[in-house]
Amino acid sequence: MKNTEIALIVDSCTDVPQELIESYGMYVVPLTVNYSDGSYLDKVTITPQQVYDRFAEEIPTTSTPTPASAREVFERVTADGYRKAVVVTISSGLSATYELLCSTALEYLELETVIVDTKNIGMGAGLSAIRAAQLIEKGVPFNEMAARMATVVENTKVYFCVDTLEYLHKGGRIGLVTFAVGSLLDMRPVISCNEEGVYYTVSKARGRKQSIKKALSVAEKFASGFSECAIAVVNGDAAEEAREVLAEMKTTVQNHRAVYDGQISPVLVVHTGPGLIGIGVQGIVG
């Protein structure tokens, strides 16, 4: 049900499932995928599959939403009659999207905004966006949203397993030595975001199966710290594995009350390549 007083704006790399974007009436600001022949709007004019299909010829770059894209969304929000908005973005430690949306919000003085830096990416950020939608729907007063969302961010984690280190290396996310040693020994890192919202290695394992097993283990341990939680499993061209991981999560995390799944955005595909599995956990407090 769409709240008529507080709008919810998210960026496309929060990876909120489309059906939830529609049911909660979220406004989405798309990031950008850049090829030598032109730029594309994340999830709008390019799909994850199109990025996979073009990897052999070119690995694109990515960038923040264009100022025009951000303004277009804020214009729609104000035109729809909103005077308050909660804006949820991926980590400021991984993207300048947060800063862009902060500066865009300053252009719309008639719109009072709370801007949430999730310190996370992909479905890690998406879980926070979904929780924001639920709080708005519950009628949490606007002046309490910043404090409530700070707690939500603190209680949300995502753990990524990649099938290859190649794309993280080419995107400058890991060093040459890490890449060379990891590839040689088939060492697979389980990656998450730290308190500053920057990638770090949670653990390492040899081979794909052990990597996913370790990710499941740390996710389950995080979930055990809460009486209730939401869980999510997303994938990058690894749908069958994701179904298996989600089935295991639903069995082992007995305290879950919400389950989400889906595919990662084209922008995240660029940085992780095919084969990503992401496991999100959010402790639900209050």
XYZ file of N, CA and C in Angstrom:
858
model
N 0.855 -1.196 0.000
C 0.000 0.000 0.000
C 0.890 1.245 0.000
N 0.605 2.154 -0.904
C 1.433 3.347 -1.051
C 1.078 4.393 0.000
N 2.096 4.828 0.746
C 1.879 5.878 1.738
C 1.683 7.210 1.014
N 0.732 7.998 1.452
C 0.410 9.242 0.752
C 1.108 10.466 1.331
N 1.909 10.267 2.384
C 2.569 11.405 3.013
C 4.083 11.391 2.847
N 4.691 10.199 2.875
C 6.153 10.086 2.794
C 6.525 9.249 1.570
N 7.287 9.837 0.663
C 7.771 9.095 -0.504
C 9.034 8.326 -0.130
N 9.280 7.242 -0.839
C 10.512 6.471 -0.644
C 11.266 6.424 -1.966
N 12.473 6.984 -1.951
C 13.344 7.016 -3.133
C 14.527 6.097 -2.883
N 14.835 5.241 -3.840
C 15.979 4.333 -3.727
C 16.805 4.430 -5.003
N 18.050 3.969 -4.944
C 18.808 3.861 -6.192
C 18.735 2.425 -6.705
N 19.038 2.246 -7.980
C 18.818 0.942 -8.624
C 19.698 -0.169 -8.084
N 20.829 0.182 -7.477
C 21.742 -0.849 -6.966
C 21.353 -1.358 -5.584
N 20.229 -0.888 -5.050
C 19.714 -1.492 -3.827
C 19.089 -2.859 -4.130
N 18.827 -3.109 -5.410
C 18.315 -4.421 -5.842
C 17.017 -4.850 -5.165
N 16.151 -3.896 -4.847
C 14.827 -4.253 -4.336
C 14.065 -4.971 -5.454
N 13.479 -6.136 -5.168
C 12.719 -6.837 -6.203
C 11.638 -5.942 -6.811
N 11.431 -6.074 -8.118
C 10.521 -5.198 -8.839
C 9.112 -5.204 -8.266
N 8.658 -6.383 -7.834
C 7.290 -6.454 -7.306
C 7.133 -5.628 -6.030
N 8.219 -5.515 -5.247
C 8.163 -4.702 -4.024
C 8.283 -3.214 -4.346
N 9.070 -2.888 -5.359
C 9.139 -1.491 -5.818
C 7.741 -1.015 -6.191
N 7.021 -1.884 -6.893
C 5.684 -1.518 -7.340
C 4.676 -1.487 -6.187
N 4.712 -2.507 -5.336
C 3.708 -2.580 -4.275
C 3.883 -1.478 -3.237
N 5.129 -1.059 -2.980
C 5.366 0.016 -2.016
C 5.412 1.393 -2.686
N 5.340 1.416 -4.010
C 5.374 2.700 -4.716
C 6.701 3.416 -4.599
N 7.807 2.668 -4.611
C 9.132 3.288 -4.509
C 9.490 4.020 -5.808
N 10.251 5.088 -5.666
C 10.801 5.812 -6.813
C 12.274 5.395 -6.957
N 12.688 5.017 -8.162
C 14.035 4.466 -8.364
C 14.889 5.395 -9.227
N 16.075 5.737 -8.711
C 17.051 6.523 -9.466
C 18.083 5.550 -10.040
N 18.180 5.424 -11.364
C 19.097 4.434 -11.946
C 20.546 4.905 -12.014
N 21.478 4.003 -11.684
C 22.890 4.256 -11.936
C 23.152 4.052 -13.435
N 24.416 4.137 -13.841
C 24.747 4.140 -15.262
C 25.790 3.080 -15.594
N 25.576 2.383 -16.712
C 26.549 1.437 -17.259
C 27.105 2.057 -18.540
N 28.439 2.196 -18.611
C 29.075 2.919 -19.717
C 29.892 2.003 -20.624
N 29.490 1.943 -21.882
C 30.252 1.237 -22.920
C 30.891 2.263 -23.852
N 31.802 1.800 -24.684
C 32.453 2.705 -25.634
C 31.458 3.292 -26.627
N 30.343 2.585 -26.851
C 29.356 3.072 -27.825
C 28.206 3.844 -27.175
N 28.277 4.048 -25.867
C 27.221 4.812 -25.220
C 26.947 4.359 -23.793
N 26.093 5.100 -23.110
C 25.759 4.807 -21.726
C 24.313 4.340 -21.600
N 24.068 3.500 -20.581
C 22.758 2.896 -20.390
C 22.318 3.075 -18.939
N 21.006 3.191 -18.747
C 20.452 3.334 -17.403
C 20.218 1.958 -16.797
N 20.780 1.769 -15.617
C 20.716 0.497 -14.911
C 19.267 0.012 -14.757
N 18.991 -1.190 -15.261
C 17.678 -1.837 -15.186
C 16.592 -1.152 -16.020
N 16.931 -0.047 -16.685
C 15.947 0.669 -17.499
C 16.200 0.419 -18.979
N 17.428 0.718 -19.420
C 17.769 0.510 -20.830
C 18.822 -0.579 -21.014
N 19.150 -1.289 -19.937
C 20.061 -2.432 -20.046
C 19.687 -3.462 -18.977
N 19.832 -4.737 -19.322
C 19.521 -5.836 -18.407
C 20.805 -6.543 -17.980
N 20.753 -7.319 -16.885
C 21.936 -8.098 -16.505
C 22.414 -9.015 -17.638
N 21.482 -9.668 -18.327
C 21.866 -10.603 -19.386
C 22.621 -9.910 -20.510
N 22.243 -8.691 -20.830
C 22.944 -7.958 -21.887
C 24.387 -7.665 -21.499
N 24.627 -7.432 -20.192
C 26.004 -7.219 -19.723
C 26.803 -8.512 -19.853
N 26.209 -9.639 -19.416
C 26.896 -10.930 -19.557
C 27.235 -11.208 -21.018
N 26.261 -10.956 -21.892
C 26.445 -11.273 -23.309
C 27.559 -10.466 -23.958
N 27.859 -9.285 -23.410
C 28.876 -8.417 -24.015
C 30.235 -8.494 -23.333
N 30.348 -9.306 -22.276
C 31.615 -9.388 -21.543
C 32.789 -9.780 -22.447
N 32.542 -10.667 -23.397
C 33.628 -11.149 -24.264
C 34.230 -10.016 -25.089
N 33.399 -9.047 -25.449
C 33.897 -7.950 -26.284
C 34.328 -6.731 -25.478
N 33.667 -6.509 -24.330
C 33.992 -5.317 -23.534
C 33.466 -5.438 -22.113
N 34.327 -5.097 -21.153
C 33.875 -4.960 -19.768
C 33.612 -3.470 -19.561
N 32.360 -3.089 -19.363
C 32.042 -1.662 -19.260
C 32.490 -1.079 -17.929
N 32.315 0.211 -17.789
C 32.506 0.885 -16.506
C 31.125 1.275 -15.985
N 31.100 1.724 -14.747
C 29.825 2.168 -14.170
C 30.018 3.542 -13.550
N 28.913 4.244 -13.377
C 28.986 5.549 -12.735
C 27.685 5.845 -12.001
N 27.717 6.896 -11.216
C 26.547 7.309 -10.439
C 25.396 7.655 -11.385
N 24.213 7.811 -10.838
C 23.123 8.333 -11.669
C 23.526 9.688 -12.255
N 23.011 10.005 -13.417
C 23.252 11.341 -13.962
C 22.428 12.340 -13.142
N 22.907 13.568 -13.013
C 22.105 14.579 -12.321
C 20.702 14.707 -12.919
N 20.603 14.550 -14.229
C 19.292 14.652 -14.893
C 18.359 13.527 -14.444
N 18.907 12.309 -14.304
C 18.091 11.178 -13.847
C 17.603 11.402 -12.421
N 18.496 11.909 -11.578
C 18.123 12.161 -10.183
C 17.049 13.245 -10.104
N 17.251 14.322 -10.856
C 16.260 15.405 -10.832
C 14.906 14.934 -11.349
N 14.927 14.099 -12.361
C 13.667 13.609 -12.936
C 12.844 12.870 -11.882
N 13.524 12.072 -11.045
C 12.826 11.343 -9.986
C 12.305 12.304 -8.923
N 13.126 13.262 -8.499
C 12.681 14.224 -7.495
C 11.524 15.083 -8.026
N 11.556 15.391 -9.313
C 10.452 16.141 -9.929
C 9.153 15.337 -9.859
N 9.241 14.033 -10.121
C 8.050 13.185 -10.059
C 7.502 13.113 -8.637
N 8.408 13.004 -7.677
C 7.991 12.927 -6.277
C 7.214 14.181 -5.879
N 7.764 15.345 -6.202
C 7.088 16.590 -5.830
C 5.808 16.779 -6.641
N 5.830 16.382 -7.918
C 4.631 16.499 -8.751
C 3.508 15.607 -8.234
N 3.890 14.496 -7.609
C 2.890 13.585 -7.042
C 2.347 14.071 -5.698
N 2.830 15.229 -5.262
C 2.251 15.859 -4.082
C 2.969 15.605 -2.766
N 4.101 14.925 -2.817
C 4.835 14.652 -1.573
C 5.603 15.874 -1.102
N 5.680 16.033 0.211
C 6.497 17.093 0.808
C 7.543 16.513 1.760
N 7.529 15.195 1.905
C 8.525 14.490 2.721
C 8.990 13.256 1.956
N 10.288 12.920 2.091
C 10.808 11.734 1.413
C 11.939 11.110 2.216
N 11.970 9.798 2.219
C 13.109 9.042 2.736
C 13.875 8.534 1.514
N 15.178 8.802 1.485
C 16.028 8.417 0.354
C 17.029 7.381 0.849
N 17.021 6.190 0.238
C 17.891 5.098 0.680
C 18.889 4.774 -0.436
N 20.184 4.843 -0.108
C 21.216 4.638 -1.130
C 22.215 3.546 -0.744
N 22.907 3.066 -1.755
C 24.029 2.160 -1.503
C 25.148 2.928 -0.807
N 26.124 2.196 -0.314
C 27.173 2.751 0.540
C 27.927 3.921 -0.083
N 28.085 4.965 0.715
C 28.906 6.103 0.292
C 30.378 5.706 0.189
N 30.736 4.585 0.811
C 32.114 4.100 0.724
C 32.424 3.373 -0.566
N 31.388 3.069 -1.357
C 31.573 2.336 -2.613
C 31.098 3.112 -3.830
N 30.336 4.172 -3.605
C 29.763 4.919 -4.720
C 29.501 6.353 -4.286
N 29.568 7.266 -5.250
C 29.246 8.670 -4.978
C 27.746 8.936 -5.123
N 26.948 7.869 -5.256
C 25.497 8.021 -5.408
C 24.886 8.746 -4.216
N 25.313 8.392 -3.012
C 24.802 9.042 -1.798
C 25.019 10.552 -1.878
N 26.242 10.965 -2.228
C 26.560 12.392 -2.306
C 25.723 13.074 -3.383
N 25.542 12.401 -4.512
C 24.752 12.986 -5.592
C 23.314 13.231 -5.151
N 22.715 12.248 -4.472
C 21.328 12.400 -4.054
C 21.189 13.414 -2.919
N 22.213 13.526 -2.080
C 22.210 14.590 -1.061
C 22.183 15.961 -1.730
N 23.040 16.149 -2.736
C 23.093 17.457 -3.407
C 21.826 17.723 -4.203
N 21.252 16.660 -4.800
C 20.001 16.840 -5.543
C 18.878 17.256 -4.605
N 18.820 16.628 -3.435
C 17.766 16.947 -2.464
C 17.808 18.418 -2.056
N 19.012 18.993 -2.007
C 19.144 20.395 -1.615
C 18.516 21.342 -2.632
N 18.317 20.867 -3.852
C 17.693 21.694 -4.890
C 16.177 21.775 -4.719
N 15.632 20.887 -3.890
C 14.177 20.825 -3.737
C 13.804 21.206 -2.302
N 13.794 22.491 -2.056
C 13.562 22.990 -0.698
C 12.158 22.682 -0.204
N 11.233 22.468 -1.135
C 9.854 22.145 -0.732
C 9.721 20.705 -0.263
N 10.776 19.902 -0.454
C 10.748 18.487 -0.083
C 11.685 18.246 1.104
N 11.123 17.885 2.232
C 11.924 17.565 3.419
C 12.425 16.130 3.276
N 13.722 15.918 3.443
C 14.271 14.587 3.178
C 15.080 14.037 4.346
N 15.007 12.729 4.495
C 15.923 11.961 5.339
C 16.693 11.063 4.383
N 18.009 11.207 4.349
C 18.814 10.433 3.402
C 19.616 9.388 4.171
N 19.432 8.137 3.789
C 19.997 7.006 4.520
C 21.146 6.395 3.729
N 22.351 6.451 4.292
C 23.515 5.762 3.737
C 23.522 4.355 4.342
N 23.188 3.358 3.545
C 23.047 2.005 4.096
C 24.378 1.358 4.469
N 25.494 1.962 4.029
C 26.826 1.354 4.256
C 26.865 -0.067 3.676
N 26.071 -0.298 2.666
C 25.916 -1.632 2.107
C 25.660 -1.523 0.613
N 25.540 -2.662 -0.041
C 25.325 -2.653 -1.483
C 24.435 -3.827 -1.867
N 23.834 -3.722 -3.051
C 22.966 -4.802 -3.509
C 21.842 -5.033 -2.523
N 21.526 -6.302 -2.302
C 20.404 -6.619 -1.436
C 20.679 -6.255 0.026
N 21.938 -6.047 0.385
C 22.225 -5.527 1.719
C 21.588 -4.157 1.891
N 21.707 -3.325 0.857
C 21.034 -2.025 0.859
C 19.535 -2.198 0.646
N 19.170 -3.172 -0.182
C 17.768 -3.415 -0.487
C 16.943 -3.795 0.729
N 17.524 -4.601 1.611
C 16.808 -4.968 2.837
C 16.488 -3.726 3.672
N 17.425 -2.776 3.698
C 17.173 -1.530 4.436
C 16.072 -0.715 3.754
N 16.070 -0.712 2.420
C 15.032 0.017 1.690
C 13.654 -0.591 1.957
N 13.584 -1.909 1.957
C 12.312 -2.593 2.226
C 11.836 -2.293 3.642
N 12.774 -2.297 4.580
C 12.397 -1.998 5.977
C 11.902 -0.555 6.095
N 12.533 0.360 5.354
C 12.070 1.745 5.352
C 10.626 1.823 4.864
N 10.317 1.068 3.814
C 8.954 1.040 3.277
C 7.969 0.524 4.319
N 8.393 -0.496 5.055
C 7.515 -1.069 6.084
C 7.276 -0.090 7.233
N 8.330 0.632 7.611
C 8.185 1.617 8.688
C 7.272 2.760 8.263
N 7.422 3.195 7.022
C 6.545 4.247 6.500
C 5.102 3.758 6.499
N 4.910 2.536 6.052
C 3.560 1.966 5.983
C 2.943 1.826 7.373
N 3.779 1.520 8.365
C 3.294 1.388 9.745
C 2.940 2.729 10.361
N 3.318 3.816 9.694
C 2.993 5.133 10.219
C 4.020 5.708 11.172
N 5.262 5.209 11.113
C 6.325 5.788 11.952
C 6.468 7.273 11.578
N 6.430 8.173 12.551
C 6.541 9.602 12.255
C 7.829 9.927 11.500
N 7.732 10.893 10.597
C 8.876 11.258 9.762
C 10.082 11.669 10.600
N 9.838 12.363 11.703
C 10.958 12.840 12.519
C 11.653 11.723 13.303
N 11.105 10.510 13.239
C 11.754 9.360 13.878
C 12.491 8.468 12.871
N 12.289 8.743 11.587
C 12.815 7.832 10.561
C 14.341 7.757 10.546
N 15.026 8.879 10.746
C 16.494 8.865 10.706
C 17.060 7.944 11.781
N 16.555 8.066 12.990
C 17.037 7.234 14.092
C 16.671 5.769 13.880
N 15.439 5.528 13.427
C 15.013 4.151 13.195
C 15.858 3.497 12.100
N 16.152 4.250 11.049
C 16.931 3.688 9.940
C 18.399 3.472 10.313
N 18.917 4.278 11.227
C 20.293 4.053 11.696
C 20.400 2.677 12.353
N 19.377 2.300 13.110
C 19.346 0.970 13.731
C 19.199 -0.119 12.683
N 18.344 0.127 11.700
C 18.151 -0.850 10.609
C 19.476 -1.114 9.891
N 20.194 -0.054 9.547
C 21.479 -0.191 8.845
C 22.460 -1.014 9.672
N 22.508 -0.740 10.960
C 23.427 -1.444 11.862
C 23.115 -2.942 11.923
N 21.851 -3.294 11.741
C 21.416 -4.686 11.886
C 21.283 -5.435 10.567
N 21.908 -4.917 9.515
C 21.774 -5.523 8.189
C 23.143 -5.842 7.600
N 23.289 -7.067 7.108
C 24.548 -7.494 6.498
C 24.275 -8.276 5.220
N 25.249 -8.257 4.307
C 25.180 -9.112 3.127
C 26.552 -9.750 2.929
N 26.535 -10.999 2.496
C 27.773 -11.756 2.290
C 27.796 -12.258 0.847
N 28.850 -11.894 0.114
C 28.949 -12.226 -1.306
C 29.991 -13.308 -1.561
N 29.641 -14.248 -2.438
C 30.602 -15.203 -2.986
C 30.688 -14.960 -4.482
N 31.896 -14.768 -4.997
C 32.063 -14.580 -6.437
C 32.696 -15.829 -7.031
N 32.372 -16.092 -8.298
C 32.890 -17.287 -8.953
C 34.279 -17.059 -9.543
N 34.633 -15.795 -9.743
C 35.951 -15.439 -10.252
C 36.368 -14.100 -9.645
N 37.662 -13.927 -9.451
C 38.172 -12.661 -8.928
C 38.465 -11.656 -10.040
N 38.315 -12.099 -11.292
C 38.723 -11.285 -12.447
C 38.058 -9.915 -12.476
N 36.753 -9.876 -12.229
C 36.018 -8.616 -12.398
C 36.251 -7.665 -11.235
N 36.393 -8.199 -10.025
C 36.753 -7.358 -8.886
C 38.140 -6.754 -9.102
N 39.028 -7.550 -9.688
C 40.384 -7.067 -9.958
C 40.374 -5.975 -11.026
N 39.669 -6.220 -12.128
C 39.628 -5.233 -13.210
C 38.941 -3.950 -12.784
N 38.010 -4.068 -11.831
C 37.318 -2.880 -11.335
C 38.069 -2.169 -10.228
N 39.289 -2.665 -9.912
C 40.106 -2.022 -8.890
C 39.691 -2.334 -7.466
N 38.880 -3.397 -7.274
C 38.378 -3.712 -5.935
C 39.335 -4.590 -5.137
N 40.201 -5.319 -5.822
C 41.220 -6.111 -5.120
C 42.561 -5.885 -5.813
N 43.632 -6.104 -5.089
C 44.960 -5.870 -5.632
C 45.448 -7.005 -6.527
N 46.503 -6.727 -7.259
C 47.071 -7.697 -8.193
C 47.555 -8.944 -7.480
N 48.225 -8.794 -6.336
C 48.762 -9.947 -5.612
C 47.628 -10.839 -5.126
N 46.612 -10.230 -4.543
C 45.450 -10.992 -4.074
C 44.827 -11.757 -5.220
N 44.706 -11.093 -6.366
C 44.111 -11.714 -7.543
C 44.946 -12.892 -8.025
N 46.261 -12.695 -8.130
C 47.139 -13.737 -8.650
C 47.172 -14.961 -7.733
N 47.336 -14.713 -6.442
C 47.389 -15.814 -5.474
C 46.043 -16.522 -5.391
N 44.976 -15.725 -5.334
C 43.642 -16.302 -5.240
C 43.305 -17.163 -6.433
N 43.652 -16.702 -7.620
C 43.357 -17.461 -8.833
C 44.187 -18.736 -8.896
N 45.441 -18.636 -8.486
C 46.333 -19.792 -8.535
C 45.878 -20.892 -7.583
N 45.471 -20.515 -6.404
C 45.098 -21.494 -5.381
C 43.597 -21.776 -5.342
N 42.842 -21.140 -6.231
C 41.382 -21.246 -6.234
C 40.800 -20.830 -4.882
N 41.404 -19.794 -4.297
C 40.893 -19.265 -3.037
C 39.757 -18.288 -3.322
N 38.638 -18.509 -2.680
C 37.458 -17.675 -2.911
C 37.143 -16.877 -1.643
N 37.158 -15.562 -1.733
C 36.810 -14.773 -0.553
C 35.298 -14.677 -0.362
N 34.867 -14.618 0.886
C 33.501 -14.220 1.214
C 33.599 -12.742 1.563
N 32.894 -11.906 0.806
C 33.037 -10.452 0.901
C 31.805 -9.835 1.545
N 32.036 -8.853 2.411
C 30.933 -8.096 2.988
C 31.348 -6.633 3.031
N 30.537 -5.801 3.675
C 30.854 -4.387 3.855
C 31.072 -4.121 5.335
N 32.128 -3.376 5.651
C 32.418 -3.083 7.054
C 31.601 -1.881 7.539
N 31.902 -1.404 8.742
C 31.116 -0.314 9.333
C 31.240 0.986 8.549
N 32.312 1.118 7.777
C 32.481 2.306 6.927
C 31.830 2.104 5.558
N 31.256 0.921 5.351
C 30.610 0.652 4.074
C 31.573 0.338 2.949
N 32.713 -0.241 3.288
C 33.731 -0.599 2.303
C 33.901 -2.116 2.297
N 34.182 -2.684 1.116
C 34.373 -4.134 1.010
C 35.499 -4.622 1.914
N 35.279 -5.762 2.532
C 36.371 -6.442 3.227
C 36.139 -7.945 3.130
N 37.186 -8.710 3.357
C 37.097 -10.159 3.282
C 36.724 -10.723 4.640
N 35.571 -11.390 4.700
C 35.106 -12.006 5.942
C 35.875 -13.293 6.209
N 36.018 -14.095 5.157
C 36.769 -15.347 5.264
C 37.155 -15.787 3.868
N 37.992 -16.819 3.804
C 38.404 -17.377 2.515
C 38.218 -18.881 2.548
N 37.977 -19.430 1.382
C 37.821 -20.879 1.286
C 38.344 -21.329 -0.068
N 38.754 -22.581 -0.132
C 39.242 -23.107 -1.407
C 38.078 -23.744 -2.163
N 37.773 -23.178 -3.310
C 36.715 -23.743 -4.149
C 35.348 -23.140 -3.877
N 34.496 -23.292 -4.850
C 33.159 -22.693 -4.830
C 32.286 -23.212 -3.684
N 32.199 -24.522 -3.533
C 31.298 -25.096 -2.531
C 31.669 -24.666 -1.127
N 32.963 -24.673 -0.831
C 33.407 -24.281 0.508
C 33.170 -22.794 0.760
N 33.313 -22.002 -0.293
C 33.061 -20.567 -0.169
C 31.608 -20.293 0.207
N 30.686 -20.943 -0.496
C 29.259 -20.766 -0.205
C 28.930 -21.290 1.192
N 29.562 -22.402 1.560
C 29.340 -22.971 2.886
C 29.767 -21.989 3.975
N 30.906 -21.324 3.771
C 31.382 -20.344 4.756
C 30.447 -19.135 4.816
N 29.969 -18.699 3.651
C 29.050 -17.562 3.624
C 27.765 -17.888 4.375
N 27.259 -19.083 4.161
C 26.069 -19.525 4.891
C 26.322 -19.529 6.395
N 27.483 -19.993 6.766
C 27.821 -20.092 8.189
C 27.844 -18.713 8.862
N 28.507 -17.722 8.225
C 28.583 -16.401 8.842
C 27.216 -15.708 8.828
N 26.428 -15.964 7.776
C 25.083 -15.384 7.710
C 24.192 -15.953 8.807
N 24.279 -17.256 8.997
C 23.472 -17.906 10.044
C 23.881 -17.424 11.428
N 25.175 -17.219 11.624
C 25.654 -16.729 12.920
C 25.122 -15.319 13.187
N 25.142 -14.458 12.171
C 24.620 -13.096 12.330
C 23.125 -13.138 12.652
N 22.392 -13.981 11.934
C 20.944 -14.102 12.141
C 20.606 -14.575 13.552
N 21.471 -15.397 14.127
C 21.198 -15.968 15.451
C 21.214 -14.917 16.558
N 21.722 -13.737 16.263
C 21.775 -12.678 17.265
C 20.470 -11.918 17.431
N 19.442 -12.310 16.673
C 18.158 -11.602 16.708
C 17.016 -12.582 16.944
N 15.940 -12.075 17.531
C 14.777 -12.945 17.732
C 14.023 -13.163 16.425
N 14.059 -12.142 15.542
C 13.436 -12.261 14.224
C 14.346 -11.641 13.179
N 14.278 -12.156 11.967
C 15.099 -11.576 10.911
C 14.449 -11.757 9.546
N 14.926 -10.972 8.604
C 14.586 -11.158 7.194
C 15.817 -11.732 6.510
N 15.606 -12.611 5.548
C 16.728 -13.197 4.814
C 16.510 -12.994 3.314
N 17.612 -12.944 2.580
C 17.534 -12.770 1.132
C 18.700 -13.482 0.473
N 18.453 -14.048 -0.686
C 19.528 -14.636 -1.493
C 19.373 -14.101 -2.911
N 20.413 -13.439 -3.394
C 20.397 -12.914 -4.757
C 21.509 -13.572 -5.558
N 21.408 -13.486 -6.873
C 22.430 -14.135 -7.690
C 22.732 -13.327 -8.943
N 23.905 -13.625 -9.491
C 24.295 -13.090 -10.785
C 24.517 -14.262 -11.719
N 23.504 -14.614 -12.487
C 23.568 -15.727 -13.436
C 23.895 -17.052 -12.739
N 23.305 -17.238 -11.555
C 23.520 -18.475 -10.793
C 22.228 -18.845 -10.072
N 21.125 -18.851 -10.829
C 19.795 -19.001 -10.229
C 19.602 -20.342 -9.530
N 20.112 -21.408 -10.123
C 19.903 -22.737 -9.528
C 20.620 -22.849 -8.186
N 21.878 -22.396 -8.148
C 22.617 -22.413 -6.883
C 21.918 -21.542 -5.839
N 21.411 -20.397 -6.285
C 20.734 -19.483 -5.357
C 19.504 -20.138 -4.738
N 18.775 -20.912 -5.535
C 17.601 -21.614 -4.999
C 18.003 -22.605 -3.915
N 19.117 -23.296 -4.139
C 19.601 -24.260 -3.148
C 20.040 -23.555 -1.865
N 20.738 -22.432 -2.027
C 21.200 -21.677 -0.860
C 20.008 -21.124 -0.076
N 19.023 -20.612 -0.786
C 17.844 -20.070 -0.114
C 17.082 -21.158 0.639
N 16.974 -22.323 0.023
C 16.293 -23.440 0.691
C 17.009 -23.801 1.986
N 18.344 -23.795 1.957
C 19.106 -24.111 3.171
C 18.944 -23.014 4.221
N 18.967 -21.761 3.771
C 18.782 -20.644 4.714
C 17.425 -20.736 5.412
N 16.396 -21.057 4.662
C 15.046 -21.135 5.231
C 14.941 -22.253 6.261
N 15.759 -23.292 6.079
C 15.757 -24.416 7.015
C 16.571 -24.116 8.267
N 17.755 -23.532 8.069
C 18.677 -23.350 9.201
C 18.408 -22.073 9.996
N 17.865 -21.037 9.332
C 17.549 -19.795 10.047
C 16.079 -19.854 10.440
N 15.829 -20.454 11.584
C 14.453 -20.719 12.016
C 13.688 -19.450 12.395
N 14.423 -18.389 12.700
C 13.767 -17.174 13.189
C 13.439 -16.174 12.075
N 13.462 -16.615 10.815
C 13.151 -15.676 9.743
C 11.643 -15.448 9.644
N 11.269 -14.215 9.319
C 9.849 -13.912 9.123
C 9.576 -13.341 7.734
N 10.640 -13.086 6.976
C 10.492 -12.601 5.603
C 11.619 -13.159 4.754
N 11.298 -13.484 3.503
C 12.274 -14.080 2.586
C 12.207 -13.341 1.255
N 13.365 -12.969 0.733
C 13.427 -12.281 -0.563
C 14.472 -12.950 -1.446
N 14.266 -12.864 -2.755
C 15.286 -13.360 -3.684
C 15.223 -12.542 -4.967
N 16.182 -12.757 -5.840
C 16.188 -12.019 -7.102
C 17.560 -12.001 -7.730
N 17.678 -11.215 -8.781
C 18.921 -11.107 -9.543
C 19.562 -9.741 -9.270
N 20.888 -9.690 -9.317
C 21.578 -8.422 -9.074
C 21.443 -7.496 -10.275
N 21.695 -6.220 -10.045
C 21.551 -5.215 -11.091
C 22.689 -5.309 -12.111
N 22.462 -4.786 -13.329
C 23.539 -4.752 -14.316
C 24.814 -4.088 -13.803
N 24.672 -3.005 -13.017
C 25.858 -2.323 -12.482
C 26.679 -3.263 -11.603
N 26.020 -4.043 -10.755
C 26.764 -4.976 -9.902
C 27.340 -6.138 -10.706
N 26.655 -6.525 -11.766
C 27.188 -7.559 -12.664
C 28.555 -7.140 -13.200
N 28.681 -5.868 -13.568
C 29.945 -5.354 -14.107
C 31.090 -5.598 -13.135
N 30.838 -5.434 -11.838
C 31.912 -5.521 -10.840
C 32.167 -6.934 -10.320
N 31.205 -7.832 -10.503
C 31.371 -9.169 -9.921
C 31.458 -10.280 -10.956
N 30.989 -10.020 -12.186
C 30.993 -11.062 -13.203
C 29.912 -12.093 -12.940
N 29.857 -13.122 -13.783
C 28.846 -14.161 -13.592
C 29.170 -15.049 -12.394
N 28.121 -15.591 -11.786
C 28.315 -16.580 -10.728
C 28.233 -16.072 -9.319
N 27.800 -14.830 -9.119
C 27.728 -14.294 -7.765
C 26.539 -14.885 -6.998
N 26.797 -15.170 -5.723
C 25.730 -15.501 -4.768
C 25.838 -14.504 -3.623
N 24.733 -13.853 -3.305
C 24.718 -12.905 -2.197
C 23.689 -13.325 -1.157
N 24.109 -13.373 0.099
C 23.215 -13.771 1.189
C 23.031 -12.582 2.123
N 21.790 -12.105 2.212
C 21.498 -10.956 3.066
C 20.744 -11.372 4.314
N 21.066 -10.721 5.416
C 20.372 -10.970 6.685
C 20.103 -9.632 7.358
N 18.875 -9.464 7.841
C 18.533 -8.253 8.573
C 17.822 -8.625 9.878
N 18.435 -8.235 10.973
C 17.772 -8.424 12.254
C 16.649 -7.418 12.393
N 15.472 -7.880 12.752
C 14.299 -7.003 12.867
C 14.091 -6.647 14.339
N 14.256 -5.365 14.615
C 14.132 -4.873 15.991
C 13.053 -3.797 16.016
N 11.992 -4.002 16.759
C 10.934 -3.003 16.871
C 10.019 -2.928 15.677
